[in-house]
CSV table of C-alpha atoms in Angstrom, one decimal:
chain,number,residue,atom,x,y,z
A,1,UNK,CA,-40.9,-28.1,-47.0
A,2,UNK,CA,-39.6,-26.0,-50.0
A,3,UNK,CA,-39.5,-29.0,-52.2
A,4,UNK,CA,-43.1,-29.9,-51.4
A,5,UNK,CA,-44.3,-26.4,-52.0
A,6,UNK,CA,-42.6,-26.1,-55.4
A,7,UNK,CA,-43.8,-29.5,-56.5
A,8,UNK,CA,-47.4,-28.8,-55.4
A,9,UNK,CA,-47.5,-25.4,-57.0
A,10,UNK,CA,-46.0,-26.7,-60.3
A,11,UNK,CA,-48.5,-29.5,-60.3
A,12,UNK,CA,-51.4,-27.1,-59.9
A,13,UNK,CA,-50.2,-24.6,-62.5
A,14,UNK,CA,-49.4,-27.4,-65.0
A,15,UNK,CA,-53.0,-28.7,-65.0
A,16,UNK,CA,-54.7,-25.3,-64.9
A,17,UNK,CA,-53.3,-24.2,-68.3
A,18,UNK,CA,-55.6,-25.2,-71.2
A,19,UNK,CA,-52.8,-25.4,-73.7
A,20,UNK,CA,-50.9,-27.9,-71.6
A,21,UNK,CA,-53.7,-30.2,-70.5
A,22,UNK,CA,-55.8,-32.6,-72.5
A,23,UNK,CA,-59.4,-31.3,-73.3
A,24,UNK,CA,-60.9,-34.2,-71.3
A,25,UNK,CA,-59.6,-32.8,-68.0
A,26,UNK,CA,-59.2,-29.1,-68.6
A,27,UNK,CA,-61.4,-28.2,-65.7
A,28,UNK,CA,-59.3,-29.8,-63.0
A,29,UNK,CA,-58.0,-26.5,-61.7
A,30,UNK,CA,-60.9,-26.1,-59.2
A,31,UNK,CA,-60.1,-29.5,-57.7
A,32,UNK,CA,-56.3,-28.9,-57.6
A,33,UNK,CA,-56.8,-25.5,-55.9
A,34,UNK,CA,-58.4,-27.2,-52.9
A,35,UNK,CA,-55.6,-29.8,-52.5
A,36,UNK,CA,-52.4,-28.2,-53.7
A,37,UNK,CA,-52.5,-24.4,-53.3
A,38,UNK,CA,-50.1,-23.0,-50.7
A,39,UNK,CA,-51.4,-20.7,-48.0
A,40,UNK,CA,-50.0,-17.6,-46.4
A,41,UNK,CA,-49.0,-19.0,-42.9
A,42,UNK,CA,-46.7,-21.6,-44.5
A,43,UNK,CA,-45.2,-19.0,-46.8
A,44,UNK,CA,-44.5,-16.6,-43.8
A,45,UNK,CA,-42.8,-19.4,-41.9
A,46,UNK,CA,-40.7,-20.2,-44.9
A,47,UNK,CA,-39.6,-16.6,-45.5
A,48,UNK,CA,-38.7,-16.0,-41.9
A,49,UNK,CA,-36.6,-19.2,-41.7
A,50,UNK,CA,-34.6,-18.4,-44.8
A,51,UNK,CA,-34.1,-14.7,-43.9
A,52,UNK,CA,-33.0,-15.6,-40.4
A,53,UNK,CA,-30.5,-18.1,-41.7
A,54,UNK,CA,-29.0,-15.6,-44.1
A,55,UNK,CA,-28.7,-12.8,-41.5
A,56,UNK,CA,-27.2,-15.2,-39.0
A,57,UNK,CA,-24.5,-16.3,-41.4
A,58,UNK,CA,-23.7,-12.7,-42.4
A,59,UNK,CA,-23.3,-11.7,-38.7
A,60,UNK,CA,-21.1,-14.7,-38.0
A,61,UNK,CA,-18.9,-14.0,-41.0
A,62,UNK,CA,-18.5,-10.3,-39.9
A,63,UNK,CA,-17.6,-11.2,-36.3
A,64,UNK,CA,-13.9,-11.0,-35.4
A,65,UNK,CA,-12.5,-13.9,-33.4
A,66,UNK,CA,-10.3,-12.9,-30.4
A,67,UNK,CA,-9.0,-16.1,-29.0
A,68,UNK,CA,-6.3,-14.5,-26.8
A,69,UNK,CA,-6.1,-11.1,-25.1
A,70,UNK,CA,-3.8,-8.6,-26.8
A,71,UNK,CA,-0.3,-8.5,-25.5
A,72,UNK,CA,1.7,-5.4,-24.6
A,73,UNK,CA,2.9,-3.4,-27.6
A,74,UNK,CA,6.6,-2.6,-27.8
A,75,UNK,CA,7.1,0.4,-30.0
A,76,UNK,CA,3.5,1.5,-30.2
A,77,UNK,CA,3.9,3.8,-33.2
A,78,UNK,CA,6.0,1.3,-35.2
A,79,UNK,CA,3.6,-1.6,-34.6
A,80,UNK,CA,0.5,0.5,-35.6
A,81,UNK,CA,2.2,1.5,-38.8
A,82,UNK,CA,3.1,-2.1,-39.6
A,83,UNK,CA,-0.5,-3.3,-38.8
A,84,UNK,CA,-2.0,-0.5,-41.0
A,85,UNK,CA,0.4,-1.4,-43.8
A,86,UNK,CA,-0.4,-5.1,-43.7
A,87,UNK,CA,-4.2,-4.4,-43.5
A,88,UNK,CA,-4.0,-2.2,-46.6
A,89,UNK,CA,-1.9,-4.8,-48.4
A,90,UNK,CA,-4.0,-6.7,-50.9
A,91,UNK,CA,-3.9,-10.4,-51.1
A,92,UNK,CA,-5.9,-13.3,-52.6
A,93,UNK,CA,-6.9,-16.6,-51.0
A,94,UNK,CA,-4.8,-18.6,-53.4
A,95,UNK,CA,-1.6,-17.0,-51.9
A,96,UNK,CA,-2.3,-18.8,-48.5
A,97,UNK,CA,-3.4,-22.3,-49.6
A,98,UNK,CA,-0.3,-24.2,-48.6
A,99,UNK,CA,-2.1,-26.1,-45.9
A,100,UNK,CA,-4.6,-27.7,-48.4
A,101,UNK,CA,-3.6,-30.8,-50.2
A,102,UNK,CA,-5.5,-30.0,-53.4
A,103,UNK,CA,-3.5,-26.7,-53.6
A,104,UNK,CA,-0.2,-28.3,-52.7
A,105,UNK,CA,-0.5,-30.7,-55.6
A,106,UNK,CA,1.0,-29.6,-59.0
A,107,UNK,CA,-1.6,-27.7,-61.0
A,108,UNK,CA,-3.6,-26.9,-57.9
A,109,UNK,CA,-4.6,-23.4,-59.1
A,110,UNK,CA,-5.9,-24.8,-62.4
A,111,UNK,CA,-7.9,-27.4,-60.5
A,112,UNK,CA,-9.4,-24.8,-58.2
A,113,UNK,CA,-10.5,-22.6,-61.1
A,114,UNK,CA,-11.8,-25.7,-63.0
A,115,UNK,CA,-14.0,-26.6,-59.9
A,116,UNK,CA,-15.7,-23.2,-59.9
A,117,UNK,CA,-16.2,-23.0,-63.7
A,118,UNK,CA,-17.5,-26.6,-63.9
A,119,UNK,CA,-20.0,-26.0,-61.1
A,120,UNK,CA,-21.2,-22.8,-62.8
A,121,UNK,CA,-21.4,-24.5,-66.2
A,122,UNK,CA,-23.4,-27.5,-64.9
A,123,UNK,CA,-25.9,-25.2,-63.2
A,124,UNK,CA,-26.5,-23.2,-66.4
A,125,UNK,CA,-26.8,-26.4,-68.5
A,126,UNK,CA,-29.2,-28.0,-66.0
A,127,UNK,CA,-31.4,-24.9,-66.1
A,128,UNK,CA,-31.6,-24.7,-69.9
A,129,UNK,CA,-31.8,-28.5,-70.7
A,130,UNK,CA,-35.1,-30.4,-70.5
A,131,UNK,CA,-35.4,-32.1,-67.2
A,132,UNK,CA,-38.8,-33.9,-67.2
A,133,UNK,CA,-41.3,-35.1,-69.8
A,134,UNK,CA,-45.1,-35.7,-69.5
A,135,UNK,CA,-47.4,-37.5,-71.8
A,136,UNK,CA,-51.0,-38.8,-71.8
A,137,UNK,CA,-51.5,-42.5,-71.2
A,138,UNK,CA,-54.3,-44.9,-70.4
A,139,UNK,CA,-57.5,-45.8,-72.2
A,140,UNK,CA,-58.9,-42.3,-72.5
A,141,UNK,CA,-55.6,-41.2,-74.1
A,142,UNK,CA,-56.2,-43.8,-76.8
A,143,UNK,CA,-59.6,-42.3,-77.5
A,144,UNK,CA,-58.2,-38.8,-77.7
A,145,UNK,CA,-56.1,-39.7,-80.7
A,146,UNK,CA,-59.2,-39.5,-82.9
A,147,UNK,CA,-60.4,-36.1,-81.6
A,148,UNK,CA,-57.4,-34.1,-80.4
A,149,UNK,CA,-53.7,-34.2,-79.8
A,150,UNK,CA,-52.7,-35.7,-76.5
A,151,UNK,CA,-50.3,-34.0,-74.1
A,152,UNK,CA,-46.6,-34.8,-74.7
A,153,UNK,CA,-44.2,-32.1,-73.7
A,154,UNK,CA,-40.8,-31.8,-72.0
A,155,UNK,CA,-39.9,-29.0,-69.7
A,156,UNK,CA,-36.7,-27.3,-68.6
A,157,UNK,CA,-36.3,-25.0,-65.6
A,158,UNK,CA,-36.8,-22.0,-67.9
A,159,UNK,CA,-40.1,-23.5,-69.1
A,160,UNK,CA,-41.1,-24.1,-65.5
A,161,UNK,CA,-40.6,-20.4,-64.7
A,162,UNK,CA,-42.8,-19.5,-67.7
A,163,UNK,CA,-45.5,-22.0,-66.6
A,164,UNK,CA,-45.5,-20.5,-63.1
A,165,UNK,CA,-46.3,-17.1,-64.7
A,166,UNK,CA,-43.2,-15.4,-63.5
A,167,UNK,CA,-43.1,-13.2,-66.6
A,168,UNK,CA,-46.1,-11.3,-65.4
A,169,UNK,CA,-48.3,-12.1,-68.5
A,170,UNK,CA,-50.4,-14.8,-66.9
A,171,UNK,CA,-53.5,-14.3,-64.8
A,172,UNK,CA,-53.4,-14.3,-61.1
A,173,UNK,CA,-50.0,-12.5,-60.7
A,174,UNK,CA,-51.2,-10.2,-58.0
A,175,UNK,CA,-49.4,-10.2,-54.7
A,176,UNK,CA,-50.1,-13.5,-52.9
A,177,UNK,CA,-48.6,-16.8,-51.8
A,178,UNK,CA,-48.1,-17.9,-55.4
A,179,UNK,CA,-46.0,-14.9,-56.3
A,180,UNK,CA,-43.8,-15.2,-53.2
A,181,UNK,CA,-43.2,-18.9,-54.1
A,182,UNK,CA,-42.2,-17.9,-57.6
A,183,UNK,CA,-39.6,-15.5,-56.4
A,184,UNK,CA,-38.1,-18.1,-54.0
A,185,UNK,CA,-38.2,-20.7,-56.7
A,186,UNK,CA,-36.1,-18.6,-59.1
A,187,UNK,CA,-33.9,-17.3,-56.3
A,188,UNK,CA,-32.8,-20.6,-54.7
A,189,UNK,CA,-32.7,-22.6,-57.9
A,190,UNK,CA,-31.1,-20.2,-60.5
A,191,UNK,CA,-29.9,-16.8,-59.2
A,192,UNK,CA,-28.2,-17.7,-55.9
A,193,UNK,CA,-26.0,-20.6,-57.2
A,194,UNK,CA,-24.7,-18.6,-60.1
A,195,UNK,CA,-24.0,-15.5,-58.0
A,196,UNK,CA,-22.3,-17.6,-55.3
A,197,UNK,CA,-19.9,-19.1,-57.8
A,198,UNK,CA,-18.9,-15.6,-59.0
A,199,UNK,CA,-18.3,-14.5,-55.4
A,200,UNK,CA,-16.1,-17.6,-54.8
A,201,UNK,CA,-14.1,-16.9,-57.9
A,202,UNK,CA,-13.6,-13.3,-56.7
A,203,UNK,CA,-12.5,-14.4,-53.3
A,204,UNK,CA,-10.0,-16.9,-54.7
A,205,UNK,CA,-8.4,-14.9,-57.5
A,206,UNK,CA,-8.9,-11.2,-56.8
A,207,UNK,CA,-6.4,-9.3,-54.6
A,208,UNK,CA,-8.4,-7.8,-51.7
A,209,UNK,CA,-7.7,-6.0,-48.5
A,210,UNK,CA,-8.5,-7.6,-45.1
A,211,UNK,CA,-11.7,-5.6,-44.8
A,212,UNK,CA,-12.9,-6.4,-48.3
A,213,UNK,CA,-12.0,-10.0,-47.8
A,214,UNK,CA,-14.2,-10.2,-44.7
A,215,UNK,CA,-17.2,-8.5,-46.4
A,216,UNK,CA,-17.1,-10.7,-49.5
A,217,UNK,CA,-16.7,-13.7,-47.2
A,218,UNK,CA,-19.8,-12.7,-45.3
A,219,UNK,CA,-21.8,-12.2,-48.5
A,220,UNK,CA,-20.7,-15.6,-49.8
A,221,UNK,CA,-21.8,-17.3,-46.5
A,222,UNK,CA,-25.2,-15.7,-46.9
A,223,UNK,CA,-25.6,-16.8,-50.5
A,224,UNK,CA,-24.4,-20.3,-49.5
A,225,UNK,CA,-27.4,-20.6,-47.1
A,226,UNK,CA,-29.8,-19.5,-49.8
A,227,UNK,CA,-28.3,-21.5,-52.7
A,228,UNK,CA,-30.2,-24.7,-52.9
A,229,UNK,CA,-30.5,-26.2,-56.4
A,230,UNK,CA,-30.9,-29.6,-54.9
A,231,UNK,CA,-34.3,-28.4,-53.6
A,232,UNK,CA,-35.4,-28.1,-57.2
A,233,UNK,CA,-34.2,-31.6,-58.0
A,234,UNK,CA,-36.1,-33.0,-55.0
A,235,UNK,CA,-39.2,-31.1,-56.1
A,236,UNK,CA,-39.1,-32.6,-59.6
A,237,UNK,CA,-38.7,-36.0,-58.1
A,238,UNK,CA,-41.7,-35.5,-55.9
A,239,UNK,CA,-43.7,-34.2,-58.9
A,240,UNK,CA,-42.9,-37.3,-60.9
A,241,UNK,CA,-44.1,-39.6,-58.0
A,242,UNK,CA,-47.2,-37.4,-57.4
A,243,UNK,CA,-48.3,-37.5,-61.1
A,244,UNK,CA,-47.8,-41.3,-61.1
A,245,UNK,CA,-50.3,-41.8,-58.1
A,246,UNK,CA,-52.6,-38.9,-58.8
A,247,UNK,CA,-55.1,-40.8,-61.1
A,248,UNK,CA,-55.6,-43.5,-58.6
A,249,UNK,CA,-56.2,-41.1,-55.7
A,250,UNK,CA,-58.1,-38.2,-57.2
A,251,UNK,CA,-59.7,-39.4,-60.4
A,252,UNK,CA,-61.2,-42.7,-59.4
A,253,UNK,CA,-64.7,-41.2,-59.2
A,254,UNK,CA,-64.3,-39.4,-62.5
A,255,UNK,CA,-63.0,-42.6,-64.2
A,256,UNK,CA,-66.1,-44.6,-63.2
A,257,UNK,CA,-68.4,-42.3,-65.1
A,258,UNK,CA,-66.0,-41.9,-68.0
A,259,UNK,CA,-65.5,-45.7,-68.4
A,260,UNK,CA,-69.3,-46.1,-68.5
A,261,UNK,CA,-69.9,-43.3,-70.9
A,262,UNK,CA,-66.9,-43.0,-73.2
A,263,UNK,CA,-65.2,-46.4,-73.2
A,264,UNK,CA,-68.1,-48.8,-72.9
A,265,UNK,CA,-70.4,-46.9,-75.3
A,266,UNK,CA,-68.1,-45.5,-77.9
A,267,UNK,CA,-64.5,-46.8,-77.8
A,268,UNK,CA,-65.3,-50.5,-77.4
A,269,UNK,CA,-68.2,-50.7,-80.0
A,270,UNK,CA,-66.1,-48.8,-82.5
A,271,UNK,CA,-63.2,-51.1,-81.9
A,272,UNK,CA,-60.9,-48.2,-81.1
A,273,UNK,CA,-59.6,-50.1,-78.1
A,274,UNK,CA,-59.4,-53.8,-77.3
A,275,UNK,CA,-59.9,-53.8,-73.5
A,276,UNK,CA,-61.5,-51.7,-70.8
A,277,UNK,CA,-59.3,-52.5,-67.8
A,278,UNK,CA,-57.3,-49.9,-66.0
A,279,UNK,CA,-57.8,-46.2,-65.2
A,280,UNK,CA,-59.5,-44.0,-67.7
A,281,UNK,CA,-56.8,-41.4,-67.7
A,282,UNK,CA,-53.1,-41.6,-66.7
A,283,UNK,CA,-50.1,-39.3,-67.0
A,284,UNK,CA,-46.6,-40.8,-67.5
A,285,UNK,CA,-43.6,-38.8,-66.5
A,286,UNK,CA,-40.0,-39.4,-67.5
A,287,UNK,CA,-36.8,-38.0,-66.1
A,288,UNK,CA,-34.4,-36.7,-68.8
A,289,UNK,CA,-30.7,-36.2,-69.0
A,290,UNK,CA,-31.0,-32.5,-67.9
A,291,UNK,CA,-32.2,-33.7,-64.5
A,292,UNK,CA,-29.0,-35.6,-63.8
A,293,UNK,CA,-26.9,-32.6,-65.1
A,294,UNK,CA,-28.8,-30.4,-62.6
A,295,UNK,CA,-28.1,-32.9,-59.8
A,296,UNK,CA,-24.4,-33.0,-60.5
A,297,UNK,CA,-24.4,-29.2,-60.7
A,298,UNK,CA,-26.0,-28.9,-57.3
A,299,UNK,CA,-23.3,-31.3,-55.8
A,300,UNK,CA,-20.6,-29.3,-57.5
A,301,UNK,CA,-21.9,-26.0,-56.1
A,302,UNK,CA,-22.0,-27.4,-52.6
A,303,UNK,CA,-18.4,-28.8,-52.9
A,304,UNK,CA,-16.9,-25.6,-54.3
A,305,UNK,CA,-18.7,-23.5,-51.7
A,306,UNK,CA,-17.4,-25.6,-48.8
A,307,UNK,CA,-13.9,-25.8,-50.2
A,308,UNK,CA,-13.4,-22.1,-51.1
A,309,UNK,CA,-15.1,-20.7,-48.0
A,310,UNK,CA,-12.8,-22.8,-45.8
A,311,UNK,CA,-9.8,-21.7,-47.9
A,312,UNK,CA,-10.8,-18.0,-47.5
A,313,UNK,CA,-11.3,-18.5,-43.8
A,314,UNK,CA,-7.9,-20.1,-43.4
A,315,UNK,CA,-6.2,-17.3,-45.4
A,316,UNK,CA,-7.7,-14.7,-43.1
A,317,UNK,CA,-6.6,-16.6,-40.0
A,318,UNK,CA,-3.1,-16.8,-41.4
A,319,UNK,CA,-3.0,-13.1,-42.0
A,320,UNK,CA,-4.3,-12.5,-38.4
A,321,UNK,CA,-1.5,-14.8,-37.0
A,322,UNK,CA,1.1,-12.8,-38.9
A,323,UNK,CA,-0.3,-9.5,-37.6
A,324,UNK,CA,-0.2,-10.9,-34.0
A,325,UNK,CA,3.4,-11.8,-34.4
A,326,UNK,CA,4.3,-8.4,-35.9
A,327,UNK,CA,2.4,-6.8,-33.0
A,328,UNK,CA,4.8,-8.4,-30.4
A,329,UNK,CA,7.7,-6.4,-31.9
A,330,UNK,CA,10.3,-8.9,-30.9
A,331,UNK,CA,13.3,-10.0,-32.9
A,332,UNK,CA,14.4,-13.5,-33.6
A,333,UNK,CA,18.1,-14.1,-33.2
A,334,UNK,CA,18.0,-17.9,-33.6
A,335,UNK,CA,17.0,-18.2,-37.2
A,336,UNK,CA,18.5,-16.4,-40.1
A,337,UNK,CA,16.6,-15.3,-43.1
A,338,UNK,CA,16.4,-18.0,-45.8
A,339,UNK,CA,16.0,-17.4,-49.5
A,340,UNK,CA,12.9,-19.4,-50.1
A,341,UNK,CA,11.8,-20.3,-53.6
A,342,UNK,CA,8.9,-18.3,-55.0
A,343,UNK,CA,6.6,-21.3,-55.4
A,344,UNK,CA,7.0,-24.5,-53.4
A,345,UNK,CA,5.4,-27.7,-54.7
A,346,UNK,CA,5.2,-30.5,-52.2
A,347,UNK,CA,4.0,-34.0,-52.8
A,348,UNK,CA,1.7,-36.2,-50.8
A,349,UNK,CA,4.6,-38.0,-49.0
A,350,UNK,CA,6.2,-34.7,-47.9
A,351,UNK,CA,2.8,-33.4,-46.7
A,352,UNK,CA,2.2,-36.5,-44.6
A,353,UNK,CA,5.8,-36.4,-43.2
A,354,UNK,CA,5.3,-32.8,-42.2
A,355,UNK,CA,2.1,-33.6,-40.3
A,356,UNK,CA,3.8,-36.5,-38.6
A,357,UNK,CA,6.9,-34.5,-37.7
A,358,UNK,CA,4.7,-31.8,-36.1
A,359,UNK,CA,2.9,-34.5,-34.1
A,360,UNK,CA,6.2,-36.0,-33.0
A,361,UNK,CA,7.7,-32.7,-31.9
A,362,UNK,CA,4.6,-31.7,-29.9
A,363,UNK,CA,4.4,-35.1,-28.2
A,364,UNK,CA,8.1,-35.2,-27.2
A,365,UNK,CA,7.9,-31.6,-25.9
A,366,UNK,CA,4.9,-32.5,-23.8
A,367,UNK,CA,6.5,-35.7,-22.5
A,368,UNK,CA,9.8,-34.2,-21.5
A,369,UNK,CA,8.1,-31.2,-20.0
A,370,UNK,CA,6.1,-33.4,-17.7
A,371,UNK,CA,9.1,-35.6,-16.8
A,372,UNK,CA,11.4,-32.7,-16.3
A,373,UNK,CA,14.1,-34.2,-18.6
A,374,UNK,CA,15.6,-32.1,-21.4
A,375,UNK,CA,15.4,-33.4,-25.0
A,376,UNK,CA,18.8,-34.4,-26.4
A,377,UNK,CA,20.3,-34.9,-29.8
A,378,UNK,CA,23.0,-37.3,-30.8
A,379,UNK,CA,23.9,-35.4,-33.9
A,380,UNK,CA,24.5,-32.0,-32.2
A,381,UNK,CA,28.0,-30.9,-31.7
A,382,UNK,CA,29.1,-29.4,-28.5
A,383,UNK,CA,32.0,-27.2,-29.8
A,384,UNK,CA,35.8,-27.3,-29.1
A,385,UNK,CA,37.3,-27.9,-25.7
A,386,UNK,CA,40.5,-26.4,-24.4
A,387,UNK,CA,43.5,-28.3,-25.6
A,388,UNK,CA,41.6,-30.3,-28.2
A,389,UNK,CA,42.1,-29.9,-31.9
A,390,UNK,CA,38.7,-30.9,-33.1
A,391,UNK,CA,35.2,-30.8,-31.6
A,392,UNK,CA,33.9,-33.9,-30.0
A,393,UNK,CA,30.4,-35.4,-30.3
A,394,UNK,CA,28.6,-35.7,-27.0
A,395,UNK,CA,26.1,-38.3,-26.1
A,396,UNK,CA,22.3,-38.0,-26.3
A,397,UNK,CA,21.9,-37.5,-22.6
A,398,UNK,CA,24.1,-34.5,-22.3
A,399,UNK,CA,23.1,-31.8,-24.7
A,400,UNK,CA,19.5,-30.5,-25.0
A,401,UNK,CA,18.3,-29.1,-28.3
A,402,UNK,CA,16.0,-26.2,-28.7
A,403,UNK,CA,13.0,-27.4,-30.8
A,404,UNK,CA,11.1,-24.6,-32.4
A,405,UNK,CA,7.5,-24.2,-31.5
A,406,UNK,CA,4.6,-23.8,-33.9
A,407,UNK,CA,3.8,-20.2,-34.3
A,408,UNK,CA,0.2,-20.9,-35.1
A,409,UNK,CA,-0.4,-22.9,-31.9
A,410,UNK,CA,1.6,-20.8,-29.4
A,411,UNK,CA,0.1,-17.7,-27.7
A,412,UNK,CA,1.8,-14.5,-28.4
A,413,UNK,CA,2.4,-13.7,-24.7
A,414,UNK,CA,4.5,-16.8,-24.1
A,415,UNK,CA,6.9,-16.3,-27.0
A,416,UNK,CA,10.5,-15.9,-26.0
A,417,UNK,CA,13.0,-13.9,-28.1
A,418,UNK,CA,14.5,-17.3,-29.2
A,419,UNK,CA,11.2,-18.6,-30.4
A,420,UNK,CA,9.7,-15.4,-32.0
A,421,UNK,CA,10.1,-15.3,-35.8
A,422,UNK,CA,12.1,-12.7,-37.7
A,423,UNK,CA,9.9,-9.8,-39.1
A,424,UNK,CA,11.5,-10.4,-42.5
A,425,UNK,CA,10.4,-14.1,-42.4
A,426,UNK,CA,7.0,-13.3,-40.9
A,427,UNK,CA,6.1,-10.9,-43.6
A,428,UNK,CA,6.9,-13.6,-46.2
A,429,UNK,CA,3.7,-15.5,-47.2
A,430,UNK,CA,5.8,-18.7,-47.3
A,431,UNK,CA,6.9,-18.3,-43.7
A,432,UNK,CA,4.7,-21.2,-42.5
A,433,UNK,CA,6.3,-23.7,-44.9
A,434,UNK,CA,9.8,-22.6,-43.9
A,435,UNK,CA,8.8,-23.1,-40.2
A,436,UNK,CA,7.4,-26.5,-41.0
A,437,UNK,CA,10.7,-27.6,-42.7
A,438,UNK,CA,12.6,-26.6,-39.6
A,439,UNK,CA,10.3,-28.7,-37.4
A,440,UNK,CA,10.8,-31.5,-39.9
A,441,UNK,CA,14.6,-31.3,-39.4
A,442,UNK,CA,14.2,-31.3,-35.7
A,443,UNK,CA,12.0,-34.3,-35.8
A,444,UNK,CA,14.5,-36.2,-37.8
A,445,UNK,CA,17.2,-35.4,-35.2
A,446,UNK,CA,14.9,-36.8,-32.6
């Protein structure tokens, strides 16, 4: 609907300007007003739909998810202090991107920044470069060569804004459907995509608190619903097709009189043209390189918005999971703190093996829980017996092993002291990777 409105309004405004239209058909604005001018009811429906989408996305972004009821707090004052401290701690989304393959790969931070900057650059280039070209054609255009200069002009998005009279210097800029359409045209095609990329860059790189992270995430979701440069691309394509079929549909009656008066009496006798077949007036349109740049920029904006919004959402969920574990106030005596490297780079093979290991551990846990048989390990040592000098290895059917559970998939209320992580580890942003490596070792033992 938006694409049709923009294409129709641009078509009408293009042919109503005397300096952009051939003198032969400079009075077509009355005809075009009847067929192509948008009306108030359609504009009101359009405004209501877009505003409801934006408000709905903002409300969903601000809503807090409570999947499980809060557990009993041990050490109320200590837990509240810890929760307040972690909420006030500033973090960026790039610190919690270990679950995404593009961030796990070497140079992931550079690729992420390159994605945002390239999308922003392609949008700016597509707005400023010429996207479409019009020129006169047909038999009447050949006759105009002797009297005036035919229309041949290329337009960019900035030129389209000027043609629509957005600068306020053209006539008919009073409050009406046309002015509302101009604002939406500029907003969804130029302003919203550029501002959205700046918000995504801020969410990814800037250290923010949990509250600030949620607010900026909600604003990014709202801008994402309103950012639609692909609507402009579709409008230009509709405009190209409309101009190609317009002479045949609307100018057939005019061409009959013009062929009889202009072509048969003047152009053919003076040998200015060789034949009289075809329509008297045609307009040829051509898509330029800037159009394809704008199309690629719109796809880049959509990809970066989807990627970085999901990354921000996952980072906030990880922070909430750590807060829930800290809220339990339990100690882990099974695992000892490990000195993890400051930056872990995992390859594709390790990432796939980690996913497979988690799946194996969960399936074996579920299978043995249903059958009532404990899981065993052939590689686990049972310790020394009385009267023996060295420990003996027991069989796989004798000794069960304690396989660690995934802290992201287990409710807080069901955590036992042996399965609850150490506060030192849980406060570490790389705690999830250390946990996954332990599950990987347990899966290899199985």
